[in-house]
Amino acid sequence: MVPARNTVHLFEVGAADAARLDDLDGVRAVLAEVVEGAGLTPLGETSHRFQPQGLSIAVLLAESHIAVHTWPEQGTAYVTLTTCREPDADFTARTVALLRERFGAVAVDVRELR
């Protein structure tokens, strides 16, 4: 078996504010806060706006990548961070609080894959 090289953090956002989930600049800012909070290094970004709503944004990191996919009409989003650098012990709790606040979400569930 090949040893794990990355950890995947999956944040499932639920019952969030539709307008916030469809705000390209706002969602970009949230990703930037997550990246900064994890002490990671952004290298580049690509994004796509769906019609009539919804966003996908991916940021390439020196340590792997982070992506978000939003469904404003359902009030949901997925934020996935794949990284070879383990964030500090408070990262998950801080990120859950950040996503709840910035997206006006009622729930943020977390899964980690190693």
CSV table of C-alpha atoms in Angstrom, one decimal:
chain,number,residue,atom,x,y,z
A,1,MET,CA,0.0,0.0,0.0
A,2,VAL,CA,1.2,3.5,-0.9
A,3,PRO,CA,1.6,5.8,2.2
A,4,ALA,CA,-0.9,8.7,2.3
A,5,ARG,CA,0.7,11.9,1.0
A,6,ASN,CA,-2.3,14.3,1.4
A,7,THR,CA,-5.2,15.0,3.7
A,8,VAL,CA,-8.6,15.9,2.2
A,9,HIS,CA,-10.8,18.2,4.3
A,10,LEU,CA,-14.4,18.2,3.0
A,11,PHE,CA,-16.7,20.8,4.4
A,12,GLU,CA,-20.4,20.4,3.5
A,13,VAL,CA,-22.2,23.7,3.9
A,14,GLY,CA,-26.0,23.5,4.4
A,15,ALA,CA,-28.9,25.9,4.7
A,16,ALA,CA,-26.8,28.9,3.6
A,17,ASP,CA,-27.7,32.2,2.2
A,18,ALA,CA,-28.3,31.9,-1.6
A,19,ALA,CA,-27.0,35.4,-2.4
A,20,ARG,CA,-23.7,34.8,-0.6
A,21,LEU,CA,-23.2,31.5,-2.3
A,22,ASP,CA,-23.7,33.2,-5.7
A,23,ASP,CA,-21.3,36.1,-5.0
A,24,LEU,CA,-18.1,35.4,-6.9
A,25,ASP,CA,-16.0,37.9,-5.1
A,26,GLY,CA,-17.4,37.0,-1.7
A,27,VAL,CA,-16.8,33.3,-2.2
A,28,ARG,CA,-13.2,34.0,-3.5
A,29,ALA,CA,-12.6,36.0,-0.3
A,30,VAL,CA,-13.8,33.1,1.8
A,31,LEU,CA,-11.4,30.7,0.1
A,32,ALA,CA,-8.5,33.2,0.5
A,33,GLU,CA,-9.3,33.3,4.3
A,34,VAL,CA,-9.3,29.5,4.5
A,35,VAL,CA,-6.0,29.3,2.7
A,36,GLU,CA,-4.4,32.0,4.8
A,37,GLY,CA,-5.8,30.4,8.0
A,38,ALA,CA,-4.2,27.1,7.0
A,39,GLY,CA,-0.8,28.8,6.3
A,40,LEU,CA,-0.9,27.6,2.7
A,41,THR,CA,0.5,29.3,-0.5
A,42,PRO,CA,-1.9,30.2,-3.4
A,43,LEU,CA,-0.4,30.0,-6.9
A,44,GLY,CA,-3.3,30.6,-9.2
A,45,GLU,CA,-7.1,30.4,-9.6
A,46,THR,CA,-9.8,29.5,-12.1
A,47,SER,CA,-13.5,30.0,-11.8
A,48,HIS,CA,-16.8,29.4,-13.6
A,49,ARG,CA,-20.2,31.0,-13.0
A,50,PHE,CA,-23.2,28.8,-13.9
A,51,GLN,CA,-26.4,30.1,-15.3
A,52,PRO,CA,-28.7,31.0,-13.8
A,53,GLN,CA,-26.7,30.6,-10.6
A,54,GLY,CA,-23.9,28.7,-8.9
A,55,LEU,CA,-20.1,28.8,-8.8
A,56,SER,CA,-17.1,26.6,-9.1
A,57,ILE,CA,-13.7,28.0,-8.0
A,58,ALA,CA,-10.4,26.1,-7.8
A,59,VAL,CA,-7.2,27.5,-6.3
A,60,LEU,CA,-3.9,25.8,-7.0
A,61,LEU,CA,-1.7,25.8,-3.9
A,62,ALA,CA,2.0,25.1,-3.5
A,63,GLU,CA,0.7,22.4,-1.1
A,64,SER,CA,-2.0,21.0,-3.5
A,65,HIS,CA,-5.5,22.7,-4.0
A,66,ILE,CA,-8.7,24.0,-2.6
A,67,ALA,CA,-12.1,24.1,-4.5
A,68,VAL,CA,-15.6,25.2,-3.9
A,69,HIS,CA,-18.8,24.3,-5.7
A,70,THR,CA,-22.0,26.2,-4.8
A,71,TRP,CA,-25.7,25.5,-5.4
A,72,PRO,CA,-27.4,28.7,-4.2
A,73,GLU,CA,-30.9,27.4,-5.1
A,74,GLN,CA,-30.4,24.6,-2.6
A,75,GLY,CA,-28.4,26.7,-0.1
A,76,THR,CA,-25.5,24.2,-0.3
A,77,ALA,CA,-21.8,24.2,-1.1
A,78,TYR,CA,-18.9,21.9,-0.9
A,79,VAL,CA,-15.4,23.2,0.0
A,80,THR,CA,-12.6,20.7,-0.4
A,81,LEU,CA,-9.0,21.3,0.7
A,82,THR,CA,-6.4,18.8,-0.3
A,83,THR,CA,-3.0,19.4,1.2
A,84,CYS,CA,0.3,17.7,2.0
A,85,ARG,CA,0.8,20.1,4.9
A,86,GLU,CA,-1.2,19.3,8.0
A,87,PRO,CA,-2.9,22.5,9.3
A,88,ASP,CA,-2.8,23.3,13.0
A,89,ALA,CA,-5.1,21.6,15.5
A,90,ASP,CA,-7.7,24.4,15.5
A,91,PHE,CA,-8.0,24.6,11.7
A,92,THR,CA,-11.2,22.6,11.3
A,93,ALA,CA,-13.1,24.4,14.0
A,94,ARG,CA,-12.0,27.8,12.7
A,95,THR,CA,-12.9,26.9,9.2
A,96,VAL,CA,-16.4,25.6,10.2
A,97,ALA,CA,-17.0,28.9,12.1
A,98,LEU,CA,-15.8,30.9,9.1
A,99,LEU,CA,-18.0,29.1,6.6
A,100,ARG,CA,-21.0,29.4,8.9
A,101,GLU,CA,-20.5,33.1,9.3
A,102,ARG,CA,-19.5,34.1,5.8
A,103,PHE,CA,-22.1,32.0,4.0
A,104,GLY,CA,-24.9,32.5,6.6
A,105,ALA,CA,-25.0,28.7,7.0
A,106,VAL,CA,-27.0,26.8,9.6
A,107,ALA,CA,-24.8,23.7,9.2
A,108,VAL,CA,-21.3,22.8,8.2
A,109,ASP,CA,-20.4,19.1,8.4
A,110,VAL,CA,-16.8,18.0,8.0
A,111,ARG,CA,-15.1,14.8,6.7
A,112,GLU,CA,-11.4,14.1,6.5
A,113,LEU,CA,-9.8,11.5,4.3
A,114,ARG,CA,-6.2,10.4,4.8
